[in-house]
PDB file of C-alpha atoms in Angstrom:
ATOM      1  CA  GLN A   1      15.440  -5.797  -5.472  1.00 70.00           C
ATOM      2  CA  LYS A   2      12.641  -6.851  -3.181  1.00 76.00           C
ATOM      3  CA  GLU A   3       9.853  -8.806  -4.873  1.00 89.00           C
ATOM      4  CA  VAL A   4       6.504  -9.997  -3.598  1.00 94.00           C
ATOM      5  CA  GLU A   5       4.620 -12.511  -5.711  1.00 95.00           C
ATOM      6  CA  GLN A   6       0.907 -13.269  -5.649  1.00 96.00           C
ATOM      7  CA  ASN A   7      -1.403 -15.130  -7.991  1.00 91.00           C
ATOM      8  CA  SER A   8      -3.520 -12.397  -9.571  1.00 89.00           C
ATOM      9  CA  GLY A   9      -6.589 -14.627  -9.860  1.00 89.00           C
ATOM     10  CA  PRO A  10      -9.457 -14.241 -10.005  1.00 95.00           C
ATOM     11  CA  LEU A  11      -9.915 -16.752  -7.212  1.00 96.00           C
ATOM     12  CA  SER A  12     -13.529 -17.840  -6.999  1.00 97.00           C
ATOM     13  CA  VAL A  13     -14.797 -19.364  -3.743  1.00 97.00           C
ATOM     14  CA  PRO A  14     -18.345 -20.370  -2.776  1.00 97.00           C
ATOM     15  CA  GLU A  15     -19.991 -18.482   0.048  1.00 97.00           C
ATOM     16  CA  GLY A  16     -19.301 -20.134   3.395  1.00 97.00           C
ATOM     17  CA  ALA A  17     -16.120 -21.877   2.219  1.00 97.00           C
ATOM     18  CA  ILE A  18     -12.513 -21.127   3.176  1.00 97.00           C
ATOM     19  CA  ALA A  19     -10.587 -18.778   0.895  1.00 97.00           C
ATOM     20  CA  SER A  20      -6.829 -19.323   0.829  1.00 97.00           C
ATOM     21  CA  LEU A  21      -4.549 -16.567  -0.443  1.00 97.00           C
ATOM     22  CA  ASN A  22      -0.821 -17.051  -0.872  1.00 96.00           C
ATOM     23  CA  CYS A  23       2.228 -14.836  -1.182  1.00 96.00           C
ATOM     24  CA  THR A  24       5.972 -15.377  -1.527  1.00 96.00           C
ATOM     25  CA  TYR A  25       8.710 -12.819  -1.013  1.00 94.00           C
ATOM     26  CA  SER A  26      12.306 -12.610  -2.126  1.00 91.00           C
ATOM     27  CA  ASP A  27      14.096 -10.618   0.598  1.00 85.00           C
ATOM     28  CA  ARG A  28      15.185 -12.916   3.441  1.00 84.00           C
ATOM     29  CA  VAL A  29      15.725  -9.989   5.824  1.00 83.00           C
ATOM     30  CA  SER A  30      12.043  -9.015   5.656  1.00 84.00           C
ATOM     31  CA  GLN A  31      10.625  -8.794   9.142  1.00 84.00           C
ATOM     32  CA  SER A  32       7.055  -7.541   8.883  1.00 89.00           C
ATOM     33  CA  PHE A  33       4.222  -8.903   6.788  1.00 93.00           C
ATOM     34  CA  PHE A  34       0.812  -7.454   6.097  1.00 94.00           C
ATOM     35  CA  TRP A  35      -2.392  -8.304   4.306  1.00 97.00           C
ATOM     36  CA  TYR A  36      -4.429  -5.401   2.973  1.00 97.00           C
ATOM     37  CA  ARG A  37      -7.890  -5.570   1.429  1.00 97.00           C
ATOM     38  CA  GLN A  38      -8.705  -3.183  -1.396  1.00 97.00           C
ATOM     39  CA  TYR A  39     -12.171  -2.728  -2.806  1.00 96.00           C
ATOM     40  CA  SER A  40     -12.417  -1.411  -6.350  1.00 93.00           C
ATOM     41  CA  GLY A  41     -11.746   2.319  -6.402  1.00 90.00           C
ATOM     42  CA  LYS A  42     -10.885   2.433  -2.701  1.00 93.00           C
ATOM     43  CA  SER A  43      -7.676   2.613  -0.723  1.00 93.00           C
ATOM     44  CA  PRO A  44      -5.985  -0.383   0.923  1.00 95.00           C
ATOM     45  CA  GLU A  45      -7.284  -1.339   4.356  1.00 94.00           C
ATOM     46  CA  LEU A  46      -5.174  -3.366   6.795  1.00 93.00           C
ATOM     47  CA  ILE A  47      -6.613  -6.820   7.545  1.00 95.00           C
ATOM     48  CA  MET A  48      -3.771  -8.593   9.329  1.00 94.00           C
ATOM     49  CA  SER A  49      -0.155  -8.117  10.312  1.00 93.00           C
ATOM     50  CA  ILE A  50       2.245 -10.902  11.295  1.00 94.00           C
ATOM     51  CA  TYR A  51       5.860 -10.807  12.410  1.00 91.00           C
ATOM     52  CA  SER A  52       6.707 -14.278  13.759  1.00 92.00           C
ATOM     53  CA  ASN A  53       6.579 -17.748  12.261  1.00 95.00           C
ATOM     54  CA  GLY A  54       3.308 -19.564  12.775  1.00 96.00           C
ATOM     55  CA  ASP A  55      -0.338 -18.634  12.742  1.00 96.00           C
ATOM     56  CA  LYS A  56      -2.134 -15.512  13.887  1.00 96.00           C
ATOM     57  CA  GLU A  57      -5.918 -15.511  14.107  1.00 97.00           C
ATOM     58  CA  ASP A  58      -8.316 -12.567  14.189  1.00 96.00           C
ATOM     59  CA  GLY A  59     -11.971 -13.411  13.822  1.00 97.00           C
ATOM     60  CA  ARG A  60     -12.544 -15.134  10.479  1.00 97.00           C
ATOM     61  CA  PHE A  61      -9.006 -14.322   9.320  1.00 98.00           C
ATOM     62  CA  THR A  62      -5.829 -16.326   9.919  1.00 98.00           C
ATOM     63  CA  ALA A  63      -2.414 -15.241   8.703  1.00 97.00           C
ATOM     64  CA  GLN A  64       0.343 -17.828   8.417  1.00 97.00           C
ATOM     65  CA  LEU A  65       4.051 -17.068   8.127  1.00 96.00           C
ATOM     66  CA  ASN A  66       6.929 -19.388   7.226  1.00 96.00           C
ATOM     67  CA  LYS A  67      10.150 -17.411   7.031  1.00 94.00           C
ATOM     68  CA  ALA A  68      12.244 -20.438   6.041  1.00 94.00           C
ATOM     69  CA  SER A  69      10.096 -20.876   2.938  1.00 94.00           C
ATOM     70  CA  GLN A  70       9.597 -17.103   2.534  1.00 95.00           C
ATOM     71  CA  TYR A  71       5.876 -17.679   2.374  1.00 95.00           C
ATOM     72  CA  VAL A  72       2.912 -15.940   3.929  1.00 97.00           C
ATOM     73  CA  SER A  73      -0.751 -16.799   3.529  1.00 97.00           C
ATOM     74  CA  LEU A  74      -4.173 -15.555   4.521  1.00 98.00           C
ATOM     75  CA  LEU A  75      -7.131 -17.801   5.238  1.00 98.00           C
ATOM     76  CA  ILE A  76     -10.651 -16.414   5.316  1.00 98.00           C
ATOM     77  CA  ARG A  77     -13.180 -18.727   6.973  1.00 98.00           C
ATOM     78  CA  ASP A  78     -16.910 -18.645   6.319  1.00 98.00           C
ATOM     79  CA  SER A  79     -16.374 -16.453   3.261  1.00 97.00           C
ATOM     80  CA  GLN A  80     -18.992 -13.782   2.663  1.00 97.00           C
ATOM     81  CA  PRO A  81     -19.846 -11.897  -0.554  1.00 96.00           C
ATOM     82  CA  SER A  82     -18.550  -8.751   1.186  1.00 96.00           C
ATOM     83  CA  ASP A  83     -15.098 -10.381   1.251  1.00 97.00           C
ATOM     84  CA  SER A  84     -14.951 -10.031  -2.542  1.00 97.00           C
ATOM     85  CA  ALA A  85     -12.041  -7.654  -3.126  1.00 97.00           C
ATOM     86  CA  THR A  86      -8.383  -7.556  -4.099  1.00 97.00           C
ATOM     87  CA  TYR A  87      -6.062  -8.762  -1.338  1.00 98.00           C
ATOM     88  CA  LEU A  88      -2.613  -7.233  -1.279  1.00 97.00           C
ATOM     89  CA  CYS A  89       0.342  -8.879   0.422  1.00 97.00           C
ATOM     90  CA  ALA A  90       2.941  -6.389   1.679  1.00 94.00           C
ATOM     91  CA  VAL A  91       6.373  -6.853   3.190  1.00 91.00           C
ATOM     92  CA  SER A  92       8.829  -4.565   4.945  1.00 87.00           C
ATOM     93  CA  GLY A  93      12.334  -4.912   6.334  1.00 76.00           C
ATOM     94  CA  GLY A  94      13.554  -3.552   9.655  1.00 54.00           C
ATOM     95  CA  GLY A  95      12.430  -0.021  10.431  1.00 50.00           C
ATOM     96  CA  ALA A  96       9.517   2.027   9.153  1.00 47.00           C
ATOM     97  CA  ASP A  97      10.595   1.870   5.536  1.00 73.00           C
ATOM     98  CA  GLY A  98       8.210   1.657   2.661  1.00 84.00           C
ATOM     99  CA  LEU A  99       6.144  -1.428   2.091  1.00 89.00           C
ATOM    100  CA  THR A 100       6.753  -3.659  -0.926  1.00 91.00           C
ATOM    101  CA  PHE A 101       3.425  -4.866  -2.279  1.00 94.00           C
ATOM    102  CA  GLY A 102       2.453  -7.752  -4.498  1.00 95.00           C
ATOM    103  CA  LYS A 103       0.100  -7.140  -7.404  1.00 95.00           C
ATOM    104  CA  GLY A 104      -2.803  -8.495  -5.403  1.00 96.00           C
ATOM    105  CA  THR A 105      -5.174 -11.449  -5.701  1.00 97.00           C
ATOM    106  CA  HIS A 106      -8.691 -10.727  -6.906  1.00 97.00           C
ATOM    107  CA  LEU A 107     -11.059 -12.771  -4.728  1.00 97.00           C
ATOM    108  CA  ILE A 108     -14.656 -13.426  -5.722  1.00 97.00           C
ATOM    109  CA  ILE A 109     -17.067 -14.990  -3.239  1.00 97.00           C
ATOM    110  CA  GLN A 110     -19.944 -16.576  -5.099  1.00 95.00           C
ATOM    111  CA  PRO A 111     -23.330 -16.372  -3.298  1.00 92.00           C
TER     112      PRO A 111
ATOM    113  CA  GLY B   1     -10.308  10.634  14.974  1.00 54.00           C
ATOM    114  CA  ALA B   2     -10.045  11.651  11.332  1.00 81.00           C
ATOM    115  CA  GLY B   3      -8.115   9.433   8.981  1.00 93.00           C
ATOM    116  CA  VAL B   4      -5.628  10.361   6.281  1.00 96.00           C
ATOM    117  CA  SER B   5      -7.086  12.800   3.793  1.00 97.00           C
ATOM    118  CA  GLN B   6      -5.903  13.643   0.303  1.00 97.00           C
ATOM    119  CA  SER B   7      -6.812  16.314  -2.173  1.00 97.00           C
ATOM    120  CA  PRO B   8      -7.803  16.610  -4.870  1.00 97.00           C
ATOM    121  CA  ARG B   9      -9.469  13.220  -5.225  1.00 97.00           C
ATOM    122  CA  TYR B  10      -9.308  13.461  -8.999  1.00 97.00           C
ATOM    123  CA  LYS B  11      -6.988  15.472 -11.200  1.00 98.00           C
ATOM    124  CA  VAL B  12      -6.885  15.699 -14.974  1.00 98.00           C
ATOM    125  CA  ALA B  13      -3.803  17.337 -16.441  1.00 98.00           C
ATOM    126  CA  LYS B  14      -2.615  17.997 -19.946  1.00 97.00           C
ATOM    127  CA  ARG B  15       0.753  16.527 -20.807  1.00 97.00           C
ATOM    128  CA  GLY B  16       3.467  18.957 -19.728  1.00 97.00           C
ATOM    129  CA  GLN B  17       1.494  20.564 -16.910  1.00 98.00           C
ATOM    130  CA  ASP B  18       2.709  20.633 -13.315  1.00 98.00           C
ATOM    131  CA  VAL B  19       0.491  19.142 -10.596  1.00 98.00           C
ATOM    132  CA  ALA B  20       0.529  19.239  -6.797  1.00 98.00           C
ATOM    133  CA  LEU B  21      -1.090  16.575  -4.671  1.00 98.00           C
ATOM    134  CA  ARG B  22      -1.770  17.151  -0.982  1.00 98.00           C
ATOM    135  CA  CYS B  23      -1.812  14.729   1.936  1.00 98.00           C
ATOM    136  CA  ASP B  24      -3.044  15.407   5.476  1.00 98.00           C
ATOM    137  CA  PRO B  25      -1.846  12.552   7.711  1.00 97.00           C
ATOM    138  CA  ILE B  26      -3.474  11.415  10.909  1.00 96.00           C
ATOM    139  CA  SER B  27      -2.714  13.964  13.606  1.00 94.00           C
ATOM    140  CA  GLY B  28       0.405  13.078  15.565  1.00 92.00           C
ATOM    141  CA  HIS B  29       1.688  10.518  13.090  1.00 93.00           C
ATOM    142  CA  VAL B  30       5.430  10.778  12.697  1.00 92.00           C
ATOM    143  CA  SER B  31       5.880   8.840   9.469  1.00 92.00           C
ATOM    144  CA  LEU B  32       4.399   9.664   6.084  1.00 95.00           C
ATOM    145  CA  PHE B  33       4.682   7.653   2.887  1.00 95.00           C
ATOM    146  CA  TRP B  34       3.746   8.229  -0.755  1.00 97.00           C
ATOM    147  CA  TYR B  35       2.900   5.361  -3.093  1.00 97.00           C
ATOM    148  CA  GLN B  36       1.953   5.175  -6.776  1.00 97.00           C
ATOM    149  CA  GLN B  37      -0.611   2.590  -7.853  1.00 97.00           C
ATOM    150  CA  ALA B  38      -1.069   1.890 -11.552  1.00 95.00           C
ATOM    151  CA  LEU B  39      -4.222   0.158 -12.753  1.00 92.00           C
ATOM    152  CA  GLY B  40      -4.215  -3.520 -11.855  1.00 90.00           C
ATOM    153  CA  GLN B  41      -0.992  -3.269  -9.863  1.00 93.00           C
ATOM    154  CA  GLY B  42      -0.092  -3.081  -6.208  1.00 95.00           C
ATOM    155  CA  PRO B  43       1.056   0.230  -4.736  1.00 95.00           C
ATOM    156  CA  GLU B  44       4.716   1.085  -5.336  1.00 95.00           C
ATOM    157  CA  PHE B  45       6.727   3.012  -2.771  1.00 93.00           C
ATOM    158  CA  LEU B  46       7.815   6.502  -3.769  1.00 95.00           C
ATOM    159  CA  THR B  47       9.164   8.301  -0.715  1.00 95.00           C
ATOM    160  CA  TYR B  48       9.174   8.395   3.102  1.00 93.00           C
ATOM    161  CA  PHE B  49       9.241  11.218   5.656  1.00 94.00           C
ATOM    162  CA  GLN B  50       9.933  11.073   9.356  1.00 92.00           C
ATOM    163  CA  ASN B  51       8.544  14.362  10.623  1.00 94.00           C
ATOM    164  CA  GLU B  52       9.912  16.966   8.192  1.00 95.00           C
ATOM    165  CA  ALA B  53      12.934  14.909   7.127  1.00 94.00           C
ATOM    166  CA  GLN B  54      12.739  13.037   3.839  1.00 95.00           C
ATOM    167  CA  LEU B  55      14.657   9.891   4.764  1.00 91.00           C
ATOM    168  CA  ASP B  56      14.042   7.839   1.639  1.00 90.00           C
ATOM    169  CA  LYS B  57      13.221   8.995  -1.885  1.00 91.00           C
ATOM    170  CA  SER B  58      14.531   5.950  -3.677  1.00 90.00           C
ATOM    171  CA  GLY B  59      11.174   5.190  -5.289  1.00 92.00           C
ATOM    172  CA  LEU B  60      10.685   8.507  -7.041  1.00 95.00           C
ATOM    173  CA  PRO B  61      10.707   7.562 -10.742  1.00 94.00           C
ATOM    174  CA  SER B  62      12.418  10.669 -12.060  1.00 94.00           C
ATOM    175  CA  ASP B  63      13.619  14.130 -11.099  1.00 95.00           C
ATOM    176  CA  ARG B  64      10.226  15.430 -12.217  1.00 97.00           C
ATOM    177  CA  PHE B  65       8.830  14.099  -8.930  1.00 98.00           C
ATOM    178  CA  PHE B  66       9.384  16.107  -5.775  1.00 97.00           C
ATOM    179  CA  ALA B  67       7.890  15.748  -2.303  1.00 98.00           C
ATOM    180  CA  GLU B  68       8.032  17.911   0.795  1.00 97.00           C
ATOM    181  CA  ARG B  69       6.691  18.004   4.329  1.00 97.00           C
ATOM    182  CA  PRO B  70       8.059  21.305   5.616  1.00 96.00           C
ATOM    183  CA  GLU B  71       6.385  21.395   9.052  1.00 94.00           C
ATOM    184  CA  GLY B  72       6.248  17.681   9.667  1.00 93.00           C
ATOM    185  CA  SER B  73       2.524  17.424   9.064  1.00 95.00           C
ATOM    186  CA  VAL B  74       0.947  18.103   5.649  1.00 98.00           C
ATOM    187  CA  SER B  75       2.864  16.788   2.666  1.00 98.00           C
ATOM    188  CA  THR B  76       2.785  17.740  -0.998  1.00 98.00           C
ATOM    189  CA  LEU B  77       3.841  15.576  -3.913  1.00 98.00           C
ATOM    190  CA  LYS B  78       4.641  17.651  -6.970  1.00 98.00           C
ATOM    191  CA  ILE B  79       5.015  16.303 -10.466  1.00 98.00           C
ATOM    192  CA  GLN B  80       6.531  18.608 -13.047  1.00 98.00           C
ATOM    193  CA  ARG B  81       5.971  18.352 -16.805  1.00 98.00           C
ATOM    194  CA  THR B  82       3.516  15.487 -16.428  1.00 98.00           C
ATOM    195  CA  GLN B  83       3.684  12.585 -18.880  1.00 97.00           C
ATOM    196  CA  GLN B  84       1.019  10.023 -19.768  1.00 96.00           C
ATOM    197  CA  GLU B  85       2.907   7.332 -17.854  1.00 96.00           C
ATOM    198  CA  ASP B  86       2.362   9.372 -14.681  1.00 97.00           C
ATOM    199  CA  SER B  87      -1.343   8.493 -14.815  1.00 97.00           C
ATOM    200  CA  ALA B  88      -2.049   6.484 -11.669  1.00 97.00           C
ATOM    201  CA  VAL B  89      -3.568   6.696  -8.215  1.00 97.00           C
ATOM    202  CA  TYR B  90      -1.249   8.396  -5.757  1.00 98.00           C
ATOM    203  CA  LEU B  91      -1.715   7.082  -2.233  1.00 98.00           C
ATOM    204  CA  CYS B  92      -0.515   8.673   0.959  1.00 97.00           C
ATOM    205  CA  ALA B  93      -0.110   6.684   4.160  1.00 95.00           C
ATOM    206  CA  SER B  94       0.897   7.626   7.687  1.00 94.00           C
ATOM    207  CA  SER B  95       2.030   5.684  10.721  1.00 91.00           C
ATOM    208  CA  LEU B  96       2.383   6.653  14.357  1.00 89.00           C
ATOM    209  CA  GLN B  97       6.000   5.833  15.038  1.00 81.00           C
ATOM    210  CA  GLY B  98       9.262   6.519  13.357  1.00 63.00           C
ATOM    211  CA  ARG B  99      11.444   3.564  12.423  1.00 57.00           C
ATOM    212  CA  THR B 100       9.496   1.047  14.461  1.00 57.00           C
ATOM    213  CA  ARG B 101       9.258  -2.490  13.167  1.00 59.00           C
ATOM    214  CA  GLY B 102       6.019  -3.254  11.521  1.00 67.00           C
ATOM    215  CA  ASP B 103       4.248  -0.034  12.416  1.00 79.00           C
ATOM    216  CA  THR B 104       0.825  -0.029  10.755  1.00 86.00           C
ATOM    217  CA  GLN B 105       0.428   2.291   7.809  1.00 90.00           C
ATOM    218  CA  TYR B 106      -2.997   3.876   7.322  1.00 92.00           C
ATOM    219  CA  PHE B 107      -3.860   4.875   3.790  1.00 95.00           C
ATOM    220  CA  GLY B 108      -5.735   7.873   2.482  1.00 96.00           C
ATOM    221  CA  PRO B 109      -8.351   7.643  -0.293  1.00 95.00           C
ATOM    222  CA  GLY B 110      -5.810   8.514  -2.972  1.00 97.00           C
ATOM    223  CA  THR B 111      -5.660  11.029  -5.804  1.00 98.00           C
ATOM    224  CA  ARG B 112      -6.447   9.651  -9.248  1.00 97.00           C
ATOM    225  CA  LEU B 113      -4.259  11.506 -11.744  1.00 98.00           C
ATOM    226  CA  THR B 114      -5.066  11.291 -15.435  1.00 98.00           C
ATOM    227  CA  VAL B 115      -2.642  12.854 -17.885  1.00 97.00           C
ATOM    228  CA  LEU B 116      -4.068  13.475 -21.345  1.00 96.00           C
TER     229      LEU B 116
END
């Protein structure tokens, strides 16, 4: 059974600092990795996707993937209060099958 | 263009009632997914359609849950004889391709089902 593990938090980070969110997954054949942001009462919104080992940067966001360690992370630079949300890590295998989500990390950016 | 839409946004049902939840995917999207999200949890996969074909229903929790997408566009998730444990947000997502690695899934606003 595929599992995705995240620290539920809350993770509290001062405004302007770097927020670091981590995720581990159990299925070695997983090929695609996603970070979704979910505000309270809203639906998940895609922040980043990553498929290859290494770093992928998009604006203030950097996703990091290490398939050997089965670990994926998300860094948010210059954190803003609007970044306060739950961040969901999601994993899929080959093909357009359903995503397996972690429980999410609740991030709080303190002004 | 318009995103994924779902209706109703909120549904209250008495235990034992049948409910039907509707999803309108993004126009032209081949793949459609249903997820169930309990309070404080991440979404859990229920079922997957490629056009009108239901290719994976391994996540449906019981035979009380049934989903269809007869014309390859709009989908309906039906729950028969609802139970309190069915209370959750039901999310629909669509993606452009069929069976393409890492195709982005776009989520609708969800239907919050409360079973009394």
